[in-house]
Short mmCIF file of C-alpha atoms in Angstrom, two decimals:
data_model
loop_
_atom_site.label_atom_id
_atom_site.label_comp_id
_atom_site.label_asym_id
_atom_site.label_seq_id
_atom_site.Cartn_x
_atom_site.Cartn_y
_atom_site.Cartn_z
CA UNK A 1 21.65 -37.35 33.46
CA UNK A 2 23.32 -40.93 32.61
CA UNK A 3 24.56 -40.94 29.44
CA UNK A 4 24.50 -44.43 29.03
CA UNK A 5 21.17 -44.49 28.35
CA UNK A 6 21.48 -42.37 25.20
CA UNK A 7 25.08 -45.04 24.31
CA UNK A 8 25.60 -48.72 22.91
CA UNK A 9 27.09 -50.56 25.41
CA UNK A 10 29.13 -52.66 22.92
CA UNK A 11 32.89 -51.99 22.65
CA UNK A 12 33.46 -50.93 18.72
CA UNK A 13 34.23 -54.61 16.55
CA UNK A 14 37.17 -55.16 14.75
CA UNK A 15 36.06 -58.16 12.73
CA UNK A 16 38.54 -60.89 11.28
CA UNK A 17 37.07 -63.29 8.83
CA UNK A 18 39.40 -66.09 8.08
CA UNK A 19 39.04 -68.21 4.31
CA UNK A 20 40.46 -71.49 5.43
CA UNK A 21 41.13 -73.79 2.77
CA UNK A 22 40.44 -77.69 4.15
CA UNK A 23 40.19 -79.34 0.80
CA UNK A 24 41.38 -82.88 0.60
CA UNK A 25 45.02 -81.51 -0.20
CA UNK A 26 45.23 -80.17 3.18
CA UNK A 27 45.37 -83.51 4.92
CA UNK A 28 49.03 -83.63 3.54
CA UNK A 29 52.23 -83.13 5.21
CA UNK A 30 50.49 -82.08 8.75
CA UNK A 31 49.22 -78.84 7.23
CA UNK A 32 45.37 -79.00 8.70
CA UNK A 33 46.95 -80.24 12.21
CA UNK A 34 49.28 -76.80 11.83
CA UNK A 35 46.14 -74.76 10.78
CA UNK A 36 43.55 -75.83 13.64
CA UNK A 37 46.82 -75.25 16.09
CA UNK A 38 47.24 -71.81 14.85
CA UNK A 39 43.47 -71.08 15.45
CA UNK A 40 43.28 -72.05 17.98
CA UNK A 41 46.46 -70.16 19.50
CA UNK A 42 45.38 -67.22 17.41
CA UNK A 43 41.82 -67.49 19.18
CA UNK A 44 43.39 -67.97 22.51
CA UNK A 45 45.23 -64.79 22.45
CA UNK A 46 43.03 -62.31 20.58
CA UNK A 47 40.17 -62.96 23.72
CA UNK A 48 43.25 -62.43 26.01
CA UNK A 49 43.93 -58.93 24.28
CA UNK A 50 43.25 -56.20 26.70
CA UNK A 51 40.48 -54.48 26.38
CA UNK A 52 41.27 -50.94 26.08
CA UNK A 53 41.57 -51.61 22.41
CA UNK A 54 38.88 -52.45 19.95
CA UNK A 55 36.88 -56.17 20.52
CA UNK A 56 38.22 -58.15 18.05
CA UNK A 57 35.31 -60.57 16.63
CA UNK A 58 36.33 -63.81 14.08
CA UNK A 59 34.36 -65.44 11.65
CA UNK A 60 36.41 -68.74 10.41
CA UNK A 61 34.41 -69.57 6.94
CA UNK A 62 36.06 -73.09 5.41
CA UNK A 63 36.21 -74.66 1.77
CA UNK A 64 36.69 -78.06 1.61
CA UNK A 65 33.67 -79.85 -0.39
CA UNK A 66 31.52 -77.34 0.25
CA UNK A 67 31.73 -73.84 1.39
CA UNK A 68 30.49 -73.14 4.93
CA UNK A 69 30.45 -70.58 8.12
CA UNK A 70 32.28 -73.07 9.94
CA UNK A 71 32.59 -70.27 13.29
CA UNK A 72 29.48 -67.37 12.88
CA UNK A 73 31.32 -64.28 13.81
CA UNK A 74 31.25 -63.39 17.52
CA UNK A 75 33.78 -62.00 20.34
CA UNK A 76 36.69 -64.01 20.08
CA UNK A 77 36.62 -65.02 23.60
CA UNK A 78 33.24 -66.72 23.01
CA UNK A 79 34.09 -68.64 20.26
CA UNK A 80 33.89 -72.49 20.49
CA UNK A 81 36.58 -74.07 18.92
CA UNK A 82 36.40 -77.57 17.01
CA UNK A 83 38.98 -78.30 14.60
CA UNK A 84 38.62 -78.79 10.95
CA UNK A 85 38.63 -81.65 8.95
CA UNK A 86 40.05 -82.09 5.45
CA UNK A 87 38.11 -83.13 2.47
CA UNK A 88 36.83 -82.88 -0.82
CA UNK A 89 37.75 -80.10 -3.59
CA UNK A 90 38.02 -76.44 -3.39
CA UNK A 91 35.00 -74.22 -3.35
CA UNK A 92 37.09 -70.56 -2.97
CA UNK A 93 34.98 -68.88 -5.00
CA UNK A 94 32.05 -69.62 -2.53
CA UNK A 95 33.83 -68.55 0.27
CA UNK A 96 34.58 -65.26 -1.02
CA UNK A 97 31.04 -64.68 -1.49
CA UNK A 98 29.82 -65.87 1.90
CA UNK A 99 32.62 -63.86 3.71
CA UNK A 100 31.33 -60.89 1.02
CA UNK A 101 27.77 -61.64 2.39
CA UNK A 102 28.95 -61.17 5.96
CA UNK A 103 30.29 -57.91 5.47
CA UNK A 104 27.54 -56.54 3.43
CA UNK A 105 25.52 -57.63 6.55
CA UNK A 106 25.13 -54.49 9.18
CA UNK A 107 23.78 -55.98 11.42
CA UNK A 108 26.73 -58.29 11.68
CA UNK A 109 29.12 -55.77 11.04
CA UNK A 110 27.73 -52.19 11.76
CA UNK A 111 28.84 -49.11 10.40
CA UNK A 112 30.76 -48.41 13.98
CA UNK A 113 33.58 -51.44 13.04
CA UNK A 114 36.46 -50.85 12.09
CA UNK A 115 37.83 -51.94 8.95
CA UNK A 116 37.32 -56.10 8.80
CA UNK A 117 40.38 -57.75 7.67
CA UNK A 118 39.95 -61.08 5.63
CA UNK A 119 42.60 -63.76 5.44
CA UNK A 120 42.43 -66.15 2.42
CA UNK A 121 44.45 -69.36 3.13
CA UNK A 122 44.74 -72.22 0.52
CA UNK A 123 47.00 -75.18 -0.67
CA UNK A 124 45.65 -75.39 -4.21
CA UNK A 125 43.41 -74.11 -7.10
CA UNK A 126 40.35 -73.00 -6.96
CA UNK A 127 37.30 -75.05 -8.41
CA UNK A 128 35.98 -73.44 -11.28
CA UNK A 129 33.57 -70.24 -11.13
CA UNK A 130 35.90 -68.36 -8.62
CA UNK A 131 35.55 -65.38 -10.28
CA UNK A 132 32.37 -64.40 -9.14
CA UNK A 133 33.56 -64.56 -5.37
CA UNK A 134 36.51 -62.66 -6.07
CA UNK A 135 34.85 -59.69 -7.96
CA UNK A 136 32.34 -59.65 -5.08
CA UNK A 137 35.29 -59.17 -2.38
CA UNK A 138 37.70 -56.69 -4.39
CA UNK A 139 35.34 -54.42 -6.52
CA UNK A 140 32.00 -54.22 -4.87
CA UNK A 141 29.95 -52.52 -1.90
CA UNK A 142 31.83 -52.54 1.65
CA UNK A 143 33.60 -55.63 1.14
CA UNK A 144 36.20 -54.36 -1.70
CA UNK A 145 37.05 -51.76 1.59
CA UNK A 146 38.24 -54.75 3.82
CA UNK A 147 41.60 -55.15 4.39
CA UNK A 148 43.23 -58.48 3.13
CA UNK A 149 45.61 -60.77 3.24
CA UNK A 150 46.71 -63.75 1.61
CA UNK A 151 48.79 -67.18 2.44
CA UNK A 152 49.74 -69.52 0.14
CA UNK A 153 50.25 -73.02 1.80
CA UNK A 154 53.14 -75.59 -0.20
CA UNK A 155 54.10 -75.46 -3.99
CA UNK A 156 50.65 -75.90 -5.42
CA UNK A 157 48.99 -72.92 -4.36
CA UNK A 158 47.63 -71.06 -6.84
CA UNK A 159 49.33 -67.71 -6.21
CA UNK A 160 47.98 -65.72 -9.17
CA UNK A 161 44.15 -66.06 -7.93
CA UNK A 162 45.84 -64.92 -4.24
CA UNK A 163 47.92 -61.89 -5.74
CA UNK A 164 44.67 -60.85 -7.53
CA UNK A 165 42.68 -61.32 -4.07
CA UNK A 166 45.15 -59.10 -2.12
CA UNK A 167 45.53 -56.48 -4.81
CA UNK A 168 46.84 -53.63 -4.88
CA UNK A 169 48.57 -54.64 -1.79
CA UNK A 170 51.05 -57.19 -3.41
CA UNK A 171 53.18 -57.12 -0.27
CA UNK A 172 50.09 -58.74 1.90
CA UNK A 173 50.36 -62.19 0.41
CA UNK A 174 52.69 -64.30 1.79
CA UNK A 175 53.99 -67.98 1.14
CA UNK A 176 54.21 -70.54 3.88
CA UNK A 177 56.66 -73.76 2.53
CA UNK A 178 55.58 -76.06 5.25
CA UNK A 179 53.53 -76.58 8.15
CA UNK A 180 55.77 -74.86 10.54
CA UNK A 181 55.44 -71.69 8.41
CA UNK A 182 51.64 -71.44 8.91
CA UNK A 183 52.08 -71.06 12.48
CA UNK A 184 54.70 -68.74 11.79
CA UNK A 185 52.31 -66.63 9.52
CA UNK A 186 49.47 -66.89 12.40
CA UNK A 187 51.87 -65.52 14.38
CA UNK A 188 52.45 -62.82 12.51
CA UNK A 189 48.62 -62.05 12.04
CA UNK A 190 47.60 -62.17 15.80
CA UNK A 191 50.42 -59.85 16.17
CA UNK A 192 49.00 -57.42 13.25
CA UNK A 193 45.96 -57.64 14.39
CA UNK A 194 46.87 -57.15 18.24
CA UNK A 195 48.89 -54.13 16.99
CA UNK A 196 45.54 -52.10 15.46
CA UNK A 197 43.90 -52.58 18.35
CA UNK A 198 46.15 -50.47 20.72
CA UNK A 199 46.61 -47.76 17.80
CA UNK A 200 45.57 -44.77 17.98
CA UNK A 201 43.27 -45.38 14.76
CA UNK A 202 42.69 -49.04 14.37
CA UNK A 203 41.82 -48.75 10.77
CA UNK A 204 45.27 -47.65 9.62
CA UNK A 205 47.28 -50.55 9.03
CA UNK A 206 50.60 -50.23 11.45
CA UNK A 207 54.08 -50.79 9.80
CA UNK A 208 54.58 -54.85 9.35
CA UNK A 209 57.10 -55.79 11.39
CA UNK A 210 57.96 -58.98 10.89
CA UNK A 211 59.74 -61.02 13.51
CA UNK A 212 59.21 -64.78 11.98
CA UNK A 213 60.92 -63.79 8.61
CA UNK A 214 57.49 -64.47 6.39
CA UNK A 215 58.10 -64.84 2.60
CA UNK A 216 56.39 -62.91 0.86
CA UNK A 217 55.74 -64.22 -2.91
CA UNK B 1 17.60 -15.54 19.97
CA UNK B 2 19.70 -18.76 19.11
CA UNK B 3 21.77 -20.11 22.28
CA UNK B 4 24.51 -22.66 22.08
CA UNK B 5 26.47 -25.10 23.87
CA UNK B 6 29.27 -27.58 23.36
CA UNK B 7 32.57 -28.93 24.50
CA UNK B 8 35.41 -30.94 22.87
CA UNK B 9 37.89 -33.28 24.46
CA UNK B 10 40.41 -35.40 23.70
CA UNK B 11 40.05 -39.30 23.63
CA UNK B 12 41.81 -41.83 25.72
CA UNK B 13 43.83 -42.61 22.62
CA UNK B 14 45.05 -39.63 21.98
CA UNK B 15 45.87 -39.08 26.47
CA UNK B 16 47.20 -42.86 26.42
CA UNK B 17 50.18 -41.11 23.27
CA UNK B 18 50.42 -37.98 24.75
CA UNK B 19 48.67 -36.30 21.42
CA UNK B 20 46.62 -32.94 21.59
CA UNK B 21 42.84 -33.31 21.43
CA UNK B 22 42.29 -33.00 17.09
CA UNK B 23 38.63 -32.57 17.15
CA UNK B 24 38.00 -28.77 17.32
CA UNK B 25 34.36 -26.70 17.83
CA UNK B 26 33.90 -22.92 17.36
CA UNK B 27 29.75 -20.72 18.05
CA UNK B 28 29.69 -17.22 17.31
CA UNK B 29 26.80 -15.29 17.41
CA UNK B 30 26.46 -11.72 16.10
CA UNK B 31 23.87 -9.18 14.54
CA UNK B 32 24.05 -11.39 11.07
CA UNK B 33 24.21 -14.68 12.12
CA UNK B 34 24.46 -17.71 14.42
CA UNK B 35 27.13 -20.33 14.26
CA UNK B 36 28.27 -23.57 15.60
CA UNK B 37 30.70 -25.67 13.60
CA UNK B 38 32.71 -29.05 14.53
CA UNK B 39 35.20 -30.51 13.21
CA UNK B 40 37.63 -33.69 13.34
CA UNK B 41 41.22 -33.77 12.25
CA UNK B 42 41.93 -36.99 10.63
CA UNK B 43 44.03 -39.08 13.07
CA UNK B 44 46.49 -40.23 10.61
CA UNK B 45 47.43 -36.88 9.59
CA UNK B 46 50.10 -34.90 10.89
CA UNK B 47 48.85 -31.29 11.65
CA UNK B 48 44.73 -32.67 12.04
CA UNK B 49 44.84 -30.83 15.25
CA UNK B 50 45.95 -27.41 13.12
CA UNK B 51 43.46 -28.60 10.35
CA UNK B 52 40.18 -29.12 12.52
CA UNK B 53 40.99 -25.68 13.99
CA UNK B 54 41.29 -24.14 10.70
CA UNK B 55 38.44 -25.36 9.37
CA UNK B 56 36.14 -23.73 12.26
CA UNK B 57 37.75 -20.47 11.56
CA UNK B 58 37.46 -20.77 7.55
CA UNK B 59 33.31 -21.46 8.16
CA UNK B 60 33.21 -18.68 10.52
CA UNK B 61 34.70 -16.40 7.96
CA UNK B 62 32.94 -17.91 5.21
CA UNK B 63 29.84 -17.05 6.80
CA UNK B 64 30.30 -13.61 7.29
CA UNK B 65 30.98 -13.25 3.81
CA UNK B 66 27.63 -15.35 2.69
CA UNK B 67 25.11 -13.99 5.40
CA UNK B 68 26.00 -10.70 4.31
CA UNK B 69 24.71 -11.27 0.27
CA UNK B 70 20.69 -12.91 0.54
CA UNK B 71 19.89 -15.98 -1.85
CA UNK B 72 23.69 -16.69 -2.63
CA UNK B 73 23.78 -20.48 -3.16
CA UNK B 74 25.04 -22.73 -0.40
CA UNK B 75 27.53 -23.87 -3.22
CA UNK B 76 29.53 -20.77 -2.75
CA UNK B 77 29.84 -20.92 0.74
CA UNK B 78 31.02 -24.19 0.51
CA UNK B 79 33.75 -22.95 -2.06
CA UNK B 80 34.84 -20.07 0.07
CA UNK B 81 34.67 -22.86 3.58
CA UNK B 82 37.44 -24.73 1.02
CA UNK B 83 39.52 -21.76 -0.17
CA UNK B 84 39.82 -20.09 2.98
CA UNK B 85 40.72 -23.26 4.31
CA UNK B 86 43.44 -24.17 2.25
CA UNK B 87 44.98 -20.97 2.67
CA UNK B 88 45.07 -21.10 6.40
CA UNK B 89 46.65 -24.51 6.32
CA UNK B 90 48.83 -24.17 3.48
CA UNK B 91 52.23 -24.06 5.17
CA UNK B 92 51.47 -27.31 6.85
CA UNK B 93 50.16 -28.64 3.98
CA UNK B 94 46.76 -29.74 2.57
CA UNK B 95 46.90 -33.15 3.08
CA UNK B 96 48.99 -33.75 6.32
CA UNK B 97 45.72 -31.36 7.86
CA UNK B 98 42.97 -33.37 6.62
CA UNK B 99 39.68 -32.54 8.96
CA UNK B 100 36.02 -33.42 8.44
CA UNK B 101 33.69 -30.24 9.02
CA UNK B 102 29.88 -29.82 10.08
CA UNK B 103 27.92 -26.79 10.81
CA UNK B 104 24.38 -24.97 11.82
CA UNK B 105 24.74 -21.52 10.25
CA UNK B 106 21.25 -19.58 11.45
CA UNK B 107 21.04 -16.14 9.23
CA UNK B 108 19.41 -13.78 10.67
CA UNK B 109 15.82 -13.31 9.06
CA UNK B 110 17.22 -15.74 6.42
CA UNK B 111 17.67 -19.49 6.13
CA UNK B 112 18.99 -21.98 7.68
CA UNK B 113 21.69 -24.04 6.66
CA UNK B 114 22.79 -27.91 8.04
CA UNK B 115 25.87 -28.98 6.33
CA UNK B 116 28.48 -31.98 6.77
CA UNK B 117 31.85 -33.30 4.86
CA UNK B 118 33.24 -36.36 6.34
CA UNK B 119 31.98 -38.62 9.70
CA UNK B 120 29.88 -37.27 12.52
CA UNK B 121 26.25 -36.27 12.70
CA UNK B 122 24.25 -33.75 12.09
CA UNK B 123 20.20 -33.70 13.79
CA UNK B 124 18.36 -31.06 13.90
CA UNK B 125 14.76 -30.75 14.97
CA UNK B 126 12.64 -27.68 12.90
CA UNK B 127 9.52 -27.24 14.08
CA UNK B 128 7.83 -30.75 13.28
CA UNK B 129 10.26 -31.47 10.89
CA UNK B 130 13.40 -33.80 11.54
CA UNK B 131 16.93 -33.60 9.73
CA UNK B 132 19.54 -36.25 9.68
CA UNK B 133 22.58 -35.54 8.00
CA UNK B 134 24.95 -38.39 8.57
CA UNK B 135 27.46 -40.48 6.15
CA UNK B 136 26.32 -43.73 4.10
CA UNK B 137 26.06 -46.83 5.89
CA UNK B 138 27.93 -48.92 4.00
CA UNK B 139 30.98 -47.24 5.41
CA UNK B 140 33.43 -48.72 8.33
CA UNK B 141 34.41 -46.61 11.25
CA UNK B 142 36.69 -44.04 11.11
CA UNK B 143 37.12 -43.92 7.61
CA UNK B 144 35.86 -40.63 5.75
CA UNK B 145 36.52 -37.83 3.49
CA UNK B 146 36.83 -34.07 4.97
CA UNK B 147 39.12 -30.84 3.39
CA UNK B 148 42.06 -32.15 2.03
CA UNK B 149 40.28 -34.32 1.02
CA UNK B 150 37.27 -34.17 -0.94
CA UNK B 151 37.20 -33.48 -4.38
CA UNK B 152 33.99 -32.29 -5.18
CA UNK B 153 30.99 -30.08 -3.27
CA UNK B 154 28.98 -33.11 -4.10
CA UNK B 155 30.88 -34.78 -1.18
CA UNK B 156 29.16 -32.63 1.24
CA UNK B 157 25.55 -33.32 2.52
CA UNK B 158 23.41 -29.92 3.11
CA UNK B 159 20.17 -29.16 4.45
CA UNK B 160 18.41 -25.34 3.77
CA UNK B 161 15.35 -24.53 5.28
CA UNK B 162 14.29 -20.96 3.69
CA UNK B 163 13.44 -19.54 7.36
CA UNK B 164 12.46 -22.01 9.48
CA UNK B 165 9.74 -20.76 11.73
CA UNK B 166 9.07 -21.55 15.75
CA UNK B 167 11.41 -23.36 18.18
CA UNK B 168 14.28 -25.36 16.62
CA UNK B 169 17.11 -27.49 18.37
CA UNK B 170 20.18 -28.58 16.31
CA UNK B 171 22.92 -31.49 17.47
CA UNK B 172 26.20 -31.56 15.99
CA UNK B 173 28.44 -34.40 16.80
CA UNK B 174 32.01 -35.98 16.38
CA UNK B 175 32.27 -39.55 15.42
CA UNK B 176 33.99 -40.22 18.79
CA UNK B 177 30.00 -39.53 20.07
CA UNK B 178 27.96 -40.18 17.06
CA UNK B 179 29.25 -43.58 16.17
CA UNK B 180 28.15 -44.90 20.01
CA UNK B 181 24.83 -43.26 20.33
CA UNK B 182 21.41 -45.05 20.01
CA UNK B 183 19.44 -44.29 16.83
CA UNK B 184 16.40 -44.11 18.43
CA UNK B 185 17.69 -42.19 21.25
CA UNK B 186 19.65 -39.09 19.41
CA UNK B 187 16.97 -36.48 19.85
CA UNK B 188 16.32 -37.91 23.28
CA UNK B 189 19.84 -36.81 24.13
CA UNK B 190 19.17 -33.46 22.47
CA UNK B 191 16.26 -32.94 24.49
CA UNK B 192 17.79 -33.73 27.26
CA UNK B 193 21.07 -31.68 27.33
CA UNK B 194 18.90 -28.51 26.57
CA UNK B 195 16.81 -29.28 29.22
CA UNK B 196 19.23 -29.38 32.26
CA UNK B 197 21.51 -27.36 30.72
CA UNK B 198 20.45 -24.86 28.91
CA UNK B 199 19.80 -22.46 31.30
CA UNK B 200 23.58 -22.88 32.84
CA UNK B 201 26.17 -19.98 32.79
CA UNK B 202 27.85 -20.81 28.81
CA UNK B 203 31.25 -21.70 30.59
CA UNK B 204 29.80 -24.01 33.15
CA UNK B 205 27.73 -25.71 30.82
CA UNK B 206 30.63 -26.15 28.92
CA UNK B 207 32.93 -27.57 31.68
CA UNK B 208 29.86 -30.10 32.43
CA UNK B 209 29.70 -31.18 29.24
CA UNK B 210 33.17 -31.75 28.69
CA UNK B 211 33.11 -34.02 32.55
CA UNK B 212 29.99 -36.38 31.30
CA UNK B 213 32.38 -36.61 27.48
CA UNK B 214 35.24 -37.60 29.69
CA UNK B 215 32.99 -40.39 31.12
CA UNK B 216 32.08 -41.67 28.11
CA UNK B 217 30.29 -44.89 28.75
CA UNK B 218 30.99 -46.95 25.55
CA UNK B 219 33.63 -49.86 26.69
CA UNK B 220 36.59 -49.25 24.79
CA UNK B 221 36.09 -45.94 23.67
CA UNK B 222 39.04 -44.09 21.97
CA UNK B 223 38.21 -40.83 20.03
CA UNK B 224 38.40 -37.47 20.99
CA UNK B 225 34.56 -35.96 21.47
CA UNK B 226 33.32 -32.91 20.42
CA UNK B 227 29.57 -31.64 20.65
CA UNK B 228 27.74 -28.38 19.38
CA UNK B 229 24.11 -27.77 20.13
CA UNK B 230 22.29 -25.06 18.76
CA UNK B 231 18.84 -23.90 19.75
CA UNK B 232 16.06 -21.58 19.92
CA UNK B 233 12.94 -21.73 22.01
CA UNK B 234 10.85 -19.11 20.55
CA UNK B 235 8.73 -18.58 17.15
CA UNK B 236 10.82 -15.79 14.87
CA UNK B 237 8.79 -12.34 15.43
CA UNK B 238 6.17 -12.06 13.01
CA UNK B 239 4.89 -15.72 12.93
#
């Protein structure tokens, strides 16, 4: 008797759905060069991560203009990478709700995945009608279970529509000054992320260490 | 005549940190009743291991108590499954022993009763009829409720069948081995392990089982496994 024919052959996901802000404002001080280098390092070494861990999968949805599923979610190691481009205003609200679609979808993300965690990124406020978006991803259906995190990019962020995405956990949003800090706070997140996988439960968050010295706002 | 057969083992997670296996199973069989209950210590709690066991010795007792008085509600056994429980892990504490729980519990000449807190699954096959007791899908892996837990007896899922008549088979699974399995192909897998197993020696069976868990084909697996089957080949005398 083969049991494999009763068994999925698919390693259990562990999704990670990135909100990239790549409004106009991003163009600025390097900060979308930093932010396609960090995906793309971040990419580069989650389909390196060995495999006797969960398989993690990334979704990259952007708002810059419009909002948009710039990378559908898939293995990480499959993922083809084109960087982003930086334009227009900042559709956040949107986002929310397409990265709250994704999760709600089980065929995408089956009841077998672990715990997705969704990182919000922006430089600047939101255009108006946010709200919706973030109701959808704090207080309803499976997506209000996802873990997430937060990073505020330069002096303009707005931080209070961040806090309020990452609550209760206040200490998950962090502040990067420049465009040295992103990488930094990629860094950190591959590391995170790297660190659930080899756990013995991947859906318990580990301790943050924190080598690069984030701030946390 | 009910027969049973399962096996538990721990997970490569749990071998790769040098942790005891915290899924636990339990059968008993006597003039009143037939038993087979599972159950998974929550990983992130300190004594799970102590807590799954416990909770396979508080149904066992529980059931003793609730064979022995006809048309009690399941609502009381449930009760008693959480009192006794608590009491067994109460010097480790409540909450550092957090375990989900499933069970079959066949009375003799009575009903039949499916029941589930937490992760895992539950499938039994009664007569032509089909139960599924398994948690909502709009959960994540490896996230549940279980003793210690739960609140309220509304967070268990039950199944009675007044006295189910004729051949029944009953699968109780583990998330480590529910999660991975095939919808369509549960049953199948049921079938199957009575099939070329069910005539084996109890402890051979067992030791078989536990091998083919071992080489759990999923890539990546981590969990500890633990399966309970529960079955019965002929109609109950009389119909």
């Amino acid at each position: 008797m083969q049991l494999k024919e009763f068994t999925t052959g698919a390693a259990r996901p562990l999704p990670v759905i990135l909100l990239a802000d790549v409004s106009g404002s991003m163009h600025a001080d390097g900060k979308i060069a930093a932010l396609n280098a960090s995906i793309r390092d971040m990419l580069a070494s989650f389909a390196t991560t060995d495999d006797q861990g969960a398989e993690i999968h990334v979704a990259i949805i952007t708002f810059g203009g419009t909002a948009e599923v710039q990378t559908p979610l898939a293995t990480a190691n499959t993922v083809q990478w084109t960087d982003l481009t930086a334009r227009g205003s900042t559709p956040m609200g949107k986002a929310m709700e397409l990265a709250a679609d994704l999760i709600e979808d089980r065929e995408k993300i089956p009841a077998r995945a672990y715990r997705p965690t969704v990182v919000l990124l922006s430089d600047g406020q939101p255009d108006p009608g946010w709200e919706n978006g973030l109701t959808r991803m704090t207080k309803e259906g499976r997506a209000q279970k996802a873990d997430r995190m937060a990073l505020a990019i330069g002096a303009d962020a707005d931080v209070d529509v961040l806090r309020r995405f990452v609550a209760p956990a206040t200490d998950r949003l962090f502040g990067a000054a420049d465009a040295r800090r992103i990488r930094d706070f990629f860094n950190f997140l591959t590391m995170s992320v790297a660190t659930r996988t080899r756990s013995v439960n991947p859906n318990e968050l580990p301790p943050m260490q924190d080598p690069y010295d984030l701030d946390r706002l | 005549m009910w027969q049973m057969m399962g096996s538990s083992v721990r997970g490569p997670a749990h071998r790769r940190a040098g942790q005891p296996n915290q899924d636990a199973w339990l059968s008993r069989q006597n003039r009143a009743f037939a038993l087979a209950v599972i159950a998974d210590g929550l990983g992130s709690r300190p004594h799970a291991a102590a807590g799954s066991r416990a909770a396979c010795r508080a149904v066992a007792e529980a059931a003793r108590a609730w064979s022995a008085a006809p048309g009690a509600p399941p609502d009381l056994l449930l009760r008693l499954i959480h009192a006794l429980w608590n009491i067994r892990v109460h010097a480790l504490g409540a909450g550092d022993s957090s375990t989900t729980c499933a069970f079959a519990l066949a009375v003799r000449d009575g009903p039949l009763l499916l029941a589930q807190l937490g992760d895992g699954l539950v499938l039994a096959r009664c007569g032509g009829d089909v139960i599924l007791l398994e948690p909502p899908a709009e959960r994540f892996g490896n996230t549940t409720t279980g003793l210690g837990i739960a609140t309220d007896l509304r967070e268990w899922r039950y199944h009675l069948a007044p006295r189910p008549p004729g051949p029944a088979a009953i699968l109780l699974a583990t998330d480590g081995i529910a999660d991975d399995l095939l919808p369509d192909r549960r049953l199948d897998l049921l079938d199957a392990l009575i099939d070329r197993h069910g005539s084996m020696p109890r402890g051979e069976c067992s030791r078989l089982i536990g091998s083919m868990l071992r080489a759990w084909p999923t890539p990546g697996h981590r969990d500890d496994k633990t399966l309970a089957i529960l079955w019965r080949t002929e109609a109950l005398e009389g119909q």
